[in-house]
């Protein structure tokens, strides 16, 4: 797996293509491990690469024919639907195991139940990755990325460089985060989930262009990474609550662990507030603006 070097002078369309290739190579690099054993590291890295790819599709849509990205997105979503339960259950089981190690009365029935669910989810993933239809999804996407970006849309937007396009891409995503952040104190779970999604897209965008934004935006980037890690833990607790709520078996143990996860969810939600306040500061945005102005 390679890492693309992005420069301010690079055409933005080519930057998009190369960044997509980086994520595709991650998917390809972990494909066999997913197919053979549903290895958790491979599952996690493949899932992250597809999520980053979806963000790239949004960022660079003007530089590709709409039907090309639509077809690739549809295929990758099919793969994602098999990856998600494998990863979610694995994280759930890891945290349950840590909880059981410290508990006077371990929730053993719950652990056995989710171990079986893991086996079923992993089997479905291996089955999908072994199918020719799944490999064709990746092959078609690779073919799409094989040539430099030269879609007809370029005639409308011109040969923009990274330096020209990046300020708008970044601040558009900051605006979306701040819009949801305005209601964070009274947000419903669905609204808070939207804030997590928008922040993840901002974080990925900063990651794609980190080389050209540092050092001026280093503090902003490092804070965004801390917030994304926190939001990841928060999302894991939220997923655990949902998984436990839908259980039909071992409801006693499920209820005990669900109460534990709800407490964790409440704690993480409360601790998110000062982190967000640190992020949503004019000084932070100015440091990022300076980095973008210096491109």
PDB file of C-alpha atoms in Angstrom:
ATOM      1  CA  UNK A   1       0.000   0.000   0.000  1.00  0.00           C
ATOM      2  CA  UNK A   2       1.387   3.363  -1.047  1.00  0.00           C
ATOM      3  CA  UNK A   3       0.800   6.871   0.199  1.00  0.00           C
ATOM      4  CA  UNK A   4       0.076   9.641  -2.264  1.00  0.00           C
ATOM      5  CA  UNK A   5       1.899  12.935  -1.845  1.00  0.00           C
ATOM      6  CA  UNK A   6      -0.493  15.824  -2.351  1.00  0.00           C
ATOM      7  CA  UNK A   7       0.906  19.252  -3.279  1.00  0.00           C
ATOM      8  CA  UNK A   8      -0.854  22.624  -3.650  1.00  0.00           C
ATOM      9  CA  UNK A   9      -0.025  22.660  -7.379  1.00  0.00           C
ATOM     10  CA  UNK A  10      -1.576  19.271  -8.146  1.00  0.00           C
ATOM     11  CA  UNK A  11      -4.802  19.442 -10.198  1.00  0.00           C
ATOM     12  CA  UNK A  12      -7.673  18.837  -7.794  1.00  0.00           C
ATOM     13  CA  UNK A  13      -9.164  16.201 -10.089  1.00  0.00           C
ATOM     14  CA  UNK A  14      -5.903  14.268 -10.059  1.00  0.00           C
ATOM     15  CA  UNK A  15      -5.620  14.641  -6.286  1.00  0.00           C
ATOM     16  CA  UNK A  16      -9.043  13.038  -5.962  1.00  0.00           C
ATOM     17  CA  UNK A  17      -8.133  10.140  -8.233  1.00  0.00           C
ATOM     18  CA  UNK A  18      -4.858   9.475  -6.412  1.00  0.00           C
ATOM     19  CA  UNK A  19      -6.487   9.637  -2.989  1.00  0.00           C
ATOM     20  CA  UNK A  20      -9.134   7.168  -4.144  1.00  0.00           C
ATOM     21  CA  UNK A  21      -6.367   4.870  -5.363  1.00  0.00           C
ATOM     22  CA  UNK A  22      -4.756   4.998  -1.905  1.00  0.00           C
ATOM     23  CA  UNK A  23      -7.985   3.789  -0.306  1.00  0.00           C
ATOM     24  CA  UNK A  24      -8.535   1.190  -3.029  1.00  0.00           C
ATOM     25  CA  UNK A  25      -5.062  -0.230  -2.379  1.00  0.00           C
ATOM     26  CA  UNK A  26      -5.942  -0.560   1.302  1.00  0.00           C
ATOM     27  CA  UNK A  27      -9.086  -2.497   0.375  1.00  0.00           C
ATOM     28  CA  UNK A  28      -7.143  -4.724  -2.002  1.00  0.00           C
ATOM     29  CA  UNK A  29      -4.341  -5.238   0.515  1.00  0.00           C
ATOM     30  CA  UNK A  30      -6.706  -6.634   3.150  1.00  0.00           C
ATOM     31  CA  UNK A  31      -9.015  -8.506   0.778  1.00  0.00           C
ATOM     32  CA  UNK A  32      -7.513 -11.968   1.242  1.00  0.00           C
ATOM     33  CA  UNK A  33      -7.470 -11.670   5.025  1.00  0.00           C
ATOM     34  CA  UNK A  34     -11.162 -10.758   4.959  1.00  0.00           C
ATOM     35  CA  UNK A  35     -11.945 -13.609   2.575  1.00  0.00           C
ATOM     36  CA  UNK A  36      -9.963 -16.284   4.390  1.00  0.00           C
ATOM     37  CA  UNK A  37     -10.549 -15.506   8.063  1.00  0.00           C
ATOM     38  CA  UNK A  38     -12.525 -12.273   8.490  1.00  0.00           C
ATOM     39  CA  UNK A  39      -9.490 -11.043  10.431  1.00  0.00           C
ATOM     40  CA  UNK A  40     -10.651  -8.173  12.654  1.00  0.00           C
ATOM     41  CA  UNK A  41      -7.782  -5.848  11.706  1.00  0.00           C
ATOM     42  CA  UNK A  42      -8.469  -6.465   8.023  1.00  0.00           C
ATOM     43  CA  UNK A  43     -12.192  -5.882   8.556  1.00  0.00           C
ATOM     44  CA  UNK A  44     -11.588  -2.658  10.454  1.00  0.00           C
ATOM     45  CA  UNK A  45      -9.080  -1.243   7.959  1.00  0.00           C
ATOM     46  CA  UNK A  46     -11.214  -2.212   4.953  1.00  0.00           C
ATOM     47  CA  UNK A  47     -14.279  -0.618   6.515  1.00  0.00           C
ATOM     48  CA  UNK A  48     -12.366   2.597   7.251  1.00  0.00           C
ATOM     49  CA  UNK A  49     -11.028   2.698   3.700  1.00  0.00           C
ATOM     50  CA  UNK A  50     -14.534   2.393   2.258  1.00  0.00           C
ATOM     51  CA  UNK A  51     -15.842   5.094   4.597  1.00  0.00           C
ATOM     52  CA  UNK A  52     -13.030   7.412   3.511  1.00  0.00           C
ATOM     53  CA  UNK A  53     -13.829   6.535  -0.098  1.00  0.00           C
ATOM     54  CA  UNK A  54     -17.437   7.637   0.379  1.00  0.00           C
ATOM     55  CA  UNK A  55     -16.156  10.991   1.642  1.00  0.00           C
ATOM     56  CA  UNK A  56     -13.873  11.245  -1.391  1.00  0.00           C
ATOM     57  CA  UNK A  57     -16.877  10.610  -3.645  1.00  0.00           C
ATOM     58  CA  UNK A  58     -18.626  13.608  -2.091  1.00  0.00           C
ATOM     59  CA  UNK A  59     -15.551  15.825  -2.309  1.00  0.00           C
ATOM     60  CA  UNK A  60     -14.672  15.021  -5.906  1.00  0.00           C
ATOM     61  CA  UNK A  61     -18.063  14.382  -7.507  1.00  0.00           C
ATOM     62  CA  UNK A  62     -17.609  17.252 -10.059  1.00  0.00           C
ATOM     63  CA  UNK A  63     -14.609  15.485 -11.589  1.00  0.00           C
ATOM     64  CA  UNK A  64     -16.247  12.151 -12.375  1.00  0.00           C
ATOM     65  CA  UNK A  65     -19.223  11.142 -14.453  1.00  0.00           C
ATOM     66  CA  UNK A  66     -22.123  10.793 -11.976  1.00  0.00           C
ATOM     67  CA  UNK A  67     -23.055   7.303 -13.143  1.00  0.00           C
ATOM     68  CA  UNK A  68     -19.495   6.055 -12.563  1.00  0.00           C
ATOM     69  CA  UNK A  69     -19.420   7.086  -8.921  1.00  0.00           C
ATOM     70  CA  UNK A  70     -23.002   5.961  -8.390  1.00  0.00           C
ATOM     71  CA  UNK A  71     -22.186   2.454  -9.650  1.00  0.00           C
ATOM     72  CA  UNK A  72     -19.028   2.248  -7.525  1.00  0.00           C
ATOM     73  CA  UNK A  73     -20.793   3.586  -4.439  1.00  0.00           C
ATOM     74  CA  UNK A  74     -23.554   1.005  -4.790  1.00  0.00           C
ATOM     75  CA  UNK A  75     -21.069  -1.855  -5.017  1.00  0.00           C
ATOM     76  CA  UNK A  76     -18.979  -0.656  -2.096  1.00  0.00           C
ATOM     77  CA  UNK A  77     -22.090  -0.231   0.036  1.00  0.00           C
ATOM     78  CA  UNK A  78     -22.881  -3.884  -0.575  1.00  0.00           C
ATOM     79  CA  UNK A  79     -19.466  -4.810   0.811  1.00  0.00           C
ATOM     80  CA  UNK A  80     -19.871  -2.398   3.707  1.00  0.00           C
ATOM     81  CA  UNK A  81     -23.122  -4.060   4.764  1.00  0.00           C
ATOM     82  CA  UNK A  82     -21.175  -7.263   5.458  1.00  0.00           C
ATOM     83  CA  UNK A  83     -18.201  -5.551   7.094  1.00  0.00           C
ATOM     84  CA  UNK A  84     -20.220  -3.449   9.544  1.00  0.00           C
ATOM     85  CA  UNK A  85     -21.692  -6.229  11.722  1.00  0.00           C
ATOM     86  CA  UNK A  86     -18.330  -8.047  11.881  1.00  0.00           C
ATOM     87  CA  UNK A  87     -16.598  -4.945  13.167  1.00  0.00           C
ATOM     88  CA  UNK A  88     -19.422  -3.827  15.482  1.00  0.00           C
ATOM     89  CA  UNK A  89     -19.745  -7.227  17.131  1.00  0.00           C
ATOM     90  CA  UNK A  90     -15.966  -7.574  17.506  1.00  0.00           C
ATOM     91  CA  UNK A  91     -15.729  -4.202  19.272  1.00  0.00           C
ATOM     92  CA  UNK A  92     -18.761  -5.092  21.400  1.00  0.00           C
ATOM     93  CA  UNK A  93     -17.194  -8.415  22.446  1.00  0.00           C
ATOM     94  CA  UNK A  94     -13.821  -6.813  23.233  1.00  0.00           C
ATOM     95  CA  UNK A  95     -15.412  -4.299  25.590  1.00  0.00           C
ATOM     96  CA  UNK A  96     -17.679  -6.940  27.091  1.00  0.00           C
ATOM     97  CA  UNK A  97     -14.619  -9.118  27.773  1.00  0.00           C
ATOM     98  CA  UNK A  98     -12.885  -6.212  29.539  1.00  0.00           C
ATOM     99  CA  UNK A  99     -16.017  -5.634  31.612  1.00  0.00           C
ATOM    100  CA  UNK A 100     -16.277  -9.338  32.504  1.00  0.00           C
ATOM    101  CA  UNK A 101     -12.655  -9.474  33.649  1.00  0.00           C
ATOM    102  CA  UNK A 102     -13.378  -6.823  36.268  1.00  0.00           C
ATOM    103  CA  UNK A 103     -16.842  -8.099  37.257  1.00  0.00           C
ATOM    104  CA  UNK A 104     -17.643 -10.205  40.308  1.00  0.00           C
ATOM    105  CA  UNK A 105     -20.334 -11.983  38.292  1.00  0.00           C
ATOM    106  CA  UNK A 106     -19.236 -12.131  34.630  1.00  0.00           C
ATOM    107  CA  UNK A 107     -21.936 -12.030  31.970  1.00  0.00           C
ATOM    108  CA  UNK A 108     -20.912 -15.381  30.479  1.00  0.00           C
ATOM    109  CA  UNK A 109     -24.168 -16.173  28.686  1.00  0.00           C
ATOM    110  CA  UNK A 110     -23.948 -12.832  26.919  1.00  0.00           C
ATOM    111  CA  UNK A 111     -20.346 -13.523  25.909  1.00  0.00           C
ATOM    112  CA  UNK A 112     -21.237 -16.951  24.454  1.00  0.00           C
ATOM    113  CA  UNK A 113     -24.253 -15.559  22.588  1.00  0.00           C
ATOM    114  CA  UNK A 114     -22.223 -12.821  20.890  1.00  0.00           C
ATOM    115  CA  UNK A 115     -19.378 -15.201  20.078  1.00  0.00           C
ATOM    116  CA  UNK A 116     -21.882 -17.213  18.052  1.00  0.00           C
ATOM    117  CA  UNK A 117     -23.202 -14.072  16.420  1.00  0.00           C
ATOM    118  CA  UNK A 118     -19.622 -13.175  15.489  1.00  0.00           C
ATOM    119  CA  UNK A 119     -19.159 -16.551  13.802  1.00  0.00           C
ATOM    120  CA  UNK A 120     -22.294 -16.052  11.708  1.00  0.00           C
ATOM    121  CA  UNK A 121     -21.360 -12.511  10.699  1.00  0.00           C
ATOM    122  CA  UNK A 122     -17.830 -13.597   9.786  1.00  0.00           C
ATOM    123  CA  UNK A 123     -19.166 -16.508   7.723  1.00  0.00           C
ATOM    124  CA  UNK A 124     -21.397 -14.145   5.733  1.00  0.00           C
ATOM    125  CA  UNK A 125     -18.469 -11.816   5.126  1.00  0.00           C
ATOM    126  CA  UNK A 126     -16.176 -14.622   3.918  1.00  0.00           C
ATOM    127  CA  UNK A 127     -18.916 -15.889   1.630  1.00  0.00           C
ATOM    128  CA  UNK A 128     -19.330 -12.455   0.035  1.00  0.00           C
ATOM    129  CA  UNK A 129     -15.601 -11.863  -0.403  1.00  0.00           C
ATOM    130  CA  UNK A 130     -15.236 -15.257  -2.092  1.00  0.00           C
ATOM    131  CA  UNK A 131     -17.854 -14.419  -4.733  1.00  0.00           C
ATOM    132  CA  UNK A 132     -16.827 -13.241  -8.197  1.00  0.00           C
ATOM    133  CA  UNK A 133     -19.465 -10.517  -8.058  1.00  0.00           C
ATOM    134  CA  UNK A 134     -17.626  -8.918  -5.128  1.00  0.00           C
ATOM    135  CA  UNK A 135     -14.250  -9.002  -6.854  1.00  0.00           C
ATOM    136  CA  UNK A 136     -15.876  -7.490  -9.958  1.00  0.00           C
ATOM    137  CA  UNK A 137     -16.973  -4.502  -7.856  1.00  0.00           C
ATOM    138  CA  UNK A 138     -13.345  -3.818  -6.993  1.00  0.00           C
ATOM    139  CA  UNK A 139     -12.103  -4.520 -10.519  1.00  0.00           C
ATOM    140  CA  UNK A 140     -14.584  -2.091 -12.090  1.00  0.00           C
ATOM    141  CA  UNK A 141     -13.680   0.564  -9.556  1.00  0.00           C
ATOM    142  CA  UNK A 142      -9.961   0.057 -10.221  1.00  0.00           C
ATOM    143  CA  UNK A 143     -10.586   0.460 -13.953  1.00  0.00           C
ATOM    144  CA  UNK A 144     -12.409   3.733 -13.305  1.00  0.00           C
ATOM    145  CA  UNK A 145      -9.358   5.088 -11.471  1.00  0.00           C
ATOM    146  CA  UNK A 146      -6.792   3.846 -13.972  1.00  0.00           C
ATOM    147  CA  UNK A 147      -6.566   7.049 -16.044  1.00  0.00           C
ATOM    148  CA  UNK A 148      -6.015  10.664 -14.927  1.00  0.00           C
ATOM    149  CA  UNK A 149      -9.223  12.570 -14.166  1.00  0.00           C
ATOM    150  CA  UNK A 150     -10.468  14.263 -17.323  1.00  0.00           C
ATOM    151  CA  UNK A 151     -14.251  14.238 -17.096  1.00  0.00           C
ATOM    152  CA  UNK A 152     -16.346  16.653 -19.101  1.00  0.00           C
ATOM    153  CA  UNK A 153     -17.104  18.491 -15.871  1.00  0.00           C
ATOM    154  CA  UNK A 154     -13.574  19.906 -15.972  1.00  0.00           C
ATOM    155  CA  UNK A 155     -14.603  22.149 -18.834  1.00  0.00           C
ATOM    156  CA  UNK A 156     -17.061  23.819 -16.475  1.00  0.00           C
ATOM    157  CA  UNK A 157     -14.865  24.222 -13.414  1.00  0.00           C
ATOM    158  CA  UNK A 158     -11.503  24.677 -15.120  1.00  0.00           C
ATOM    159  CA  UNK A 159      -8.186  23.074 -14.215  1.00  0.00           C
ATOM    160  CA  UNK A 160      -8.333  23.939 -10.549  1.00  0.00           C
ATOM    161  CA  UNK A 161      -5.337  23.114  -8.422  1.00  0.00           C
ATOM    162  CA  UNK A 162      -5.519  21.846  -4.860  1.00  0.00           C
ATOM    163  CA  UNK A 163      -4.629  25.381  -3.688  1.00  0.00           C
ATOM    164  CA  UNK A 164      -7.684  26.770  -5.529  1.00  0.00           C
ATOM    165  CA  UNK A 165     -10.285  24.239  -4.425  1.00  0.00           C
ATOM    166  CA  UNK A 166      -9.249  23.149  -0.943  1.00  0.00           C
ATOM    167  CA  UNK A 167     -10.372  26.246   1.034  1.00  0.00           C
ATOM    168  CA  UNK A 168     -13.945  25.838  -0.162  1.00  0.00           C
ATOM    169  CA  UNK A 169     -13.971  22.089   0.472  1.00  0.00           C
ATOM    170  CA  UNK A 170     -12.687  22.470   4.041  1.00  0.00           C
ATOM    171  CA  UNK A 171     -14.820  25.389   5.154  1.00  0.00           C
ATOM    172  CA  UNK A 172     -17.968  23.905   3.672  1.00  0.00           C
ATOM    173  CA  UNK A 173     -17.481  20.919   5.972  1.00  0.00           C
ATOM    174  CA  UNK A 174     -16.675  23.102   8.964  1.00  0.00           C
ATOM    175  CA  UNK A 175     -19.936  24.929   8.319  1.00  0.00           C
ATOM    176  CA  UNK A 176     -21.872  21.661   8.351  1.00  0.00           C
ATOM    177  CA  UNK A 177     -20.258  20.576  11.619  1.00  0.00           C
ATOM    178  CA  UNK A 178     -21.021  23.929  13.259  1.00  0.00           C
ATOM    179  CA  UNK A 179     -24.633  23.838  12.048  1.00  0.00           C
ATOM    180  CA  UNK A 180     -25.243  20.553  13.871  1.00  0.00           C
ATOM    181  CA  UNK A 181     -23.025  21.638  16.752  1.00  0.00           C
ATOM    182  CA  UNK A 182     -25.346  24.561  17.466  1.00  0.00           C
ATOM    183  CA  UNK A 183     -28.003  22.125  18.735  1.00  0.00           C
ATOM    184  CA  UNK A 184     -25.714  19.586  20.401  1.00  0.00           C
ATOM    185  CA  UNK A 185     -26.901  20.349  23.941  1.00  0.00           C
ATOM    186  CA  UNK A 186     -30.516  19.478  23.114  1.00  0.00           C
ATOM    187  CA  UNK A 187     -29.942  17.173  20.153  1.00  0.00           C
ATOM    188  CA  UNK A 188     -31.883  13.944  19.775  1.00  0.00           C
ATOM    189  CA  UNK A 189     -29.796  10.764  19.277  1.00  0.00           C
ATOM    190  CA  UNK A 190     -30.523  10.984  15.533  1.00  0.00           C
ATOM    191  CA  UNK A 191     -29.360  14.607  15.389  1.00  0.00           C
ATOM    192  CA  UNK A 192     -26.243  13.833  17.405  1.00  0.00           C
ATOM    193  CA  UNK A 193     -25.528  11.009  14.983  1.00  0.00           C
ATOM    194  CA  UNK A 194     -25.618  13.562  12.156  1.00  0.00           C
ATOM    195  CA  UNK A 195     -23.061  15.670  14.016  1.00  0.00           C
ATOM    196  CA  UNK A 196     -20.800  12.594  14.247  1.00  0.00           C
ATOM    197  CA  UNK A 197     -21.178  11.974  10.514  1.00  0.00           C
ATOM    198  CA  UNK A 198     -20.379  15.561   9.575  1.00  0.00           C
ATOM    199  CA  UNK A 199     -17.366  15.656  11.866  1.00  0.00           C
ATOM    200  CA  UNK A 200     -16.078  12.405  10.435  1.00  0.00           C
ATOM    201  CA  UNK A 201     -16.252  13.867   6.926  1.00  0.00           C
ATOM    202  CA  UNK A 202     -14.361  16.956   8.102  1.00  0.00           C
ATOM    203  CA  UNK A 203     -11.743  14.805   9.814  1.00  0.00           C
ATOM    204  CA  UNK A 204     -11.239  12.674   6.722  1.00  0.00           C
ATOM    205  CA  UNK A 205     -10.929  15.782   4.538  1.00  0.00           C
ATOM    206  CA  UNK A 206      -8.228  17.171   6.824  1.00  0.00           C
ATOM    207  CA  UNK A 207      -6.460  13.795   6.745  1.00  0.00           C
ATOM    208  CA  UNK A 208      -6.434  13.688   2.946  1.00  0.00           C
ATOM    209  CA  UNK A 209      -4.722  17.083   2.777  1.00  0.00           C
ATOM    210  CA  UNK A 210      -2.749  17.023   6.020  1.00  0.00           C
ATOM    211  CA  UNK A 211       0.596  17.363   4.262  1.00  0.00           C
ATOM    212  CA  UNK A 212      -0.303  20.711   2.708  1.00  0.00           C
ATOM    213  CA  UNK A 213      -2.070  22.080   5.811  1.00  0.00           C
ATOM    214  CA  UNK A 214       0.710  21.529   8.341  1.00  0.00           C
ATOM    215  CA  UNK A 215       2.350  23.194  10.210  1.00  0.00           C
ATOM    216  CA  UNK A 216      -0.037  26.177  10.351  1.00  0.00           C
ATOM    217  CA  UNK A 217      -3.101  24.007  10.991  1.00  0.00           C
ATOM    218  CA  UNK A 218      -1.321  21.439  13.199  1.00  0.00           C
ATOM    219  CA  UNK A 219      -3.270  22.329  16.352  1.00  0.00           C
ATOM    220  CA  UNK A 220      -6.595  22.218  14.513  1.00  0.00           C
ATOM    221  CA  UNK A 221      -5.771  18.851  12.926  1.00  0.00           C
ATOM    222  CA  UNK A 222      -4.554  17.312  16.190  1.00  0.00           C
ATOM    223  CA  UNK A 223      -7.679  18.483  18.033  1.00  0.00           C
ATOM    224  CA  UNK A 224      -9.907  17.103  15.283  1.00  0.00           C
ATOM    225  CA  UNK A 225      -8.176  13.745  15.677  1.00  0.00           C
ATOM    226  CA  UNK A 226      -8.814  13.730  19.435  1.00  0.00           C
ATOM    227  CA  UNK A 227     -12.460  14.604  18.886  1.00  0.00           C
ATOM    228  CA  UNK A 228     -12.883  11.900  16.258  1.00  0.00           C
ATOM    229  CA  UNK A 229     -11.382   9.304  18.611  1.00  0.00           C
ATOM    230  CA  UNK A 230     -13.819  10.407  21.298  1.00  0.00           C
ATOM    231  CA  UNK A 231     -16.750  10.280  18.887  1.00  0.00           C
ATOM    232  CA  UNK A 232     -15.646   6.792  17.845  1.00  0.00           C
ATOM    233  CA  UNK A 233     -15.864   5.592  21.453  1.00  0.00           C
ATOM    234  CA  UNK A 234     -19.217   7.318  21.800  1.00  0.00           C
ATOM    235  CA  UNK A 235     -20.516   5.613  18.679  1.00  0.00           C
ATOM    236  CA  UNK A 236     -19.332   2.217  19.926  1.00  0.00           C
ATOM    237  CA  UNK A 237     -21.335   2.715  23.127  1.00  0.00           C
ATOM    238  CA  UNK A 238     -24.376   3.787  21.117  1.00  0.00           C
ATOM    239  CA  UNK A 239     -24.108   0.712  18.869  1.00  0.00           C
ATOM    240  CA  UNK A 240     -23.790  -1.527  21.942  1.00  0.00           C
ATOM    241  CA  UNK A 241     -26.977  -0.069  23.441  1.00  0.00           C
ATOM    242  CA  UNK A 242     -28.810  -0.737  20.170  1.00  0.00           C
ATOM    243  CA  UNK A 243     -27.514  -4.310  19.907  1.00  0.00           C
ATOM    244  CA  UNK A 244     -28.567  -5.080  23.474  1.00  0.00           C
ATOM    245  CA  UNK A 245     -31.984  -3.467  23.105  1.00  0.00           C
ATOM    246  CA  UNK A 246     -32.839  -5.781  20.204  1.00  0.00           C
ATOM    247  CA  UNK A 247     -31.800  -8.991  22.005  1.00  0.00           C
ATOM    248  CA  UNK A 248     -34.502 -11.612  22.568  1.00  0.00           C
ATOM    249  CA  UNK A 249     -32.357 -14.017  24.618  1.00  0.00           C
ATOM    250  CA  UNK A 250     -30.555 -13.671  27.945  1.00  0.00           C
ATOM    251  CA  UNK A 251     -32.495 -10.519  28.665  1.00  0.00           C
ATOM    252  CA  UNK A 252     -31.314 -10.383  32.277  1.00  0.00           C
ATOM    253  CA  UNK A 253     -27.636 -10.185  31.403  1.00  0.00           C
ATOM    254  CA  UNK A 254     -28.436  -7.989  28.398  1.00  0.00           C
ATOM    255  CA  UNK A 255     -30.231  -5.557  30.695  1.00  0.00           C
ATOM    256  CA  UNK A 256     -27.286  -5.386  33.089  1.00  0.00           C
ATOM    257  CA  UNK A 257     -24.780  -4.684  30.341  1.00  0.00           C
ATOM    258  CA  UNK A 258     -27.113  -2.288  28.557  1.00  0.00           C
ATOM    259  CA  UNK A 259     -27.343  -0.189  31.732  1.00  0.00           C
ATOM    260  CA  UNK A 260     -23.520  -0.187  31.866  1.00  0.00           C
ATOM    261  CA  UNK A 261     -23.285   0.968  28.244  1.00  0.00           C
ATOM    262  CA  UNK A 262     -25.932   3.643  28.736  1.00  0.00           C
ATOM    263  CA  UNK A 263     -23.880   5.036  31.617  1.00  0.00           C
ATOM    264  CA  UNK A 264     -20.812   5.007  29.376  1.00  0.00           C
ATOM    265  CA  UNK A 265     -22.760   6.714  26.595  1.00  0.00           C
ATOM    266  CA  UNK A 266     -23.949   9.451  28.967  1.00  0.00           C
ATOM    267  CA  UNK A 267     -20.396  10.003  30.245  1.00  0.00           C
ATOM    268  CA  UNK A 268     -18.918  10.268  26.756  1.00  0.00           C
ATOM    269  CA  UNK A 269     -21.684  12.608  25.617  1.00  0.00           C
ATOM    270  CA  UNK A 270     -21.034  14.908  28.577  1.00  0.00           C
ATOM    271  CA  UNK A 271     -17.271  14.853  28.018  1.00  0.00           C
ATOM    272  CA  UNK A 272     -17.767  15.708  24.360  1.00  0.00           C
ATOM    273  CA  UNK A 273     -19.137  19.161  25.207  1.00  0.00           C
ATOM    274  CA  UNK A 274     -15.860  20.816  26.326  1.00  0.00           C
ATOM    275  CA  UNK A 275     -14.020  19.145  23.463  1.00  0.00           C
ATOM    276  CA  UNK A 276     -16.438  20.652  20.968  1.00  0.00           C
ATOM    277  CA  UNK A 277     -16.211  24.060  22.648  1.00  0.00           C
ATOM    278  CA  UNK A 278     -12.428  23.890  22.250  1.00  0.00           C
ATOM    279  CA  UNK A 279     -12.895  23.094  18.565  1.00  0.00           C
ATOM    280  CA  UNK A 280     -15.526  25.754  17.776  1.00  0.00           C
ATOM    281  CA  UNK A 281     -13.334  28.779  18.446  1.00  0.00           C
ATOM    282  CA  UNK A 282     -12.515  31.688  16.094  1.00  0.00           C
ATOM    283  CA  UNK A 283      -8.822  31.251  16.883  1.00  0.00           C
ATOM    284  CA  UNK A 284      -8.959  27.657  15.670  1.00  0.00           C
ATOM    285  CA  UNK A 285     -10.645  28.645  12.417  1.00  0.00           C
ATOM    286  CA  UNK A 286      -8.127  31.450  11.908  1.00  0.00           C
ATOM    287  CA  UNK A 287      -5.214  29.015  12.185  1.00  0.00           C
ATOM    288  CA  UNK A 288      -6.831  26.853   9.530  1.00  0.00           C
ATOM    289  CA  UNK A 289      -7.567  29.898   7.355  1.00  0.00           C
ATOM    290  CA  UNK A 290      -3.907  30.885   7.553  1.00  0.00           C
ATOM    291  CA  UNK A 291      -2.859  27.411   6.420  1.00  0.00           C
ATOM    292  CA  UNK A 292      -5.266  27.590   3.478  1.00  0.00           C
ATOM    293  CA  UNK A 293      -4.219  31.142   2.575  1.00  0.00           C
ATOM    294  CA  UNK A 294      -0.573  30.069   2.467  1.00  0.00           C
ATOM    295  CA  UNK A 295      -1.183  27.390  -0.179  1.00  0.00           C
TER     296      UNK A 295
END
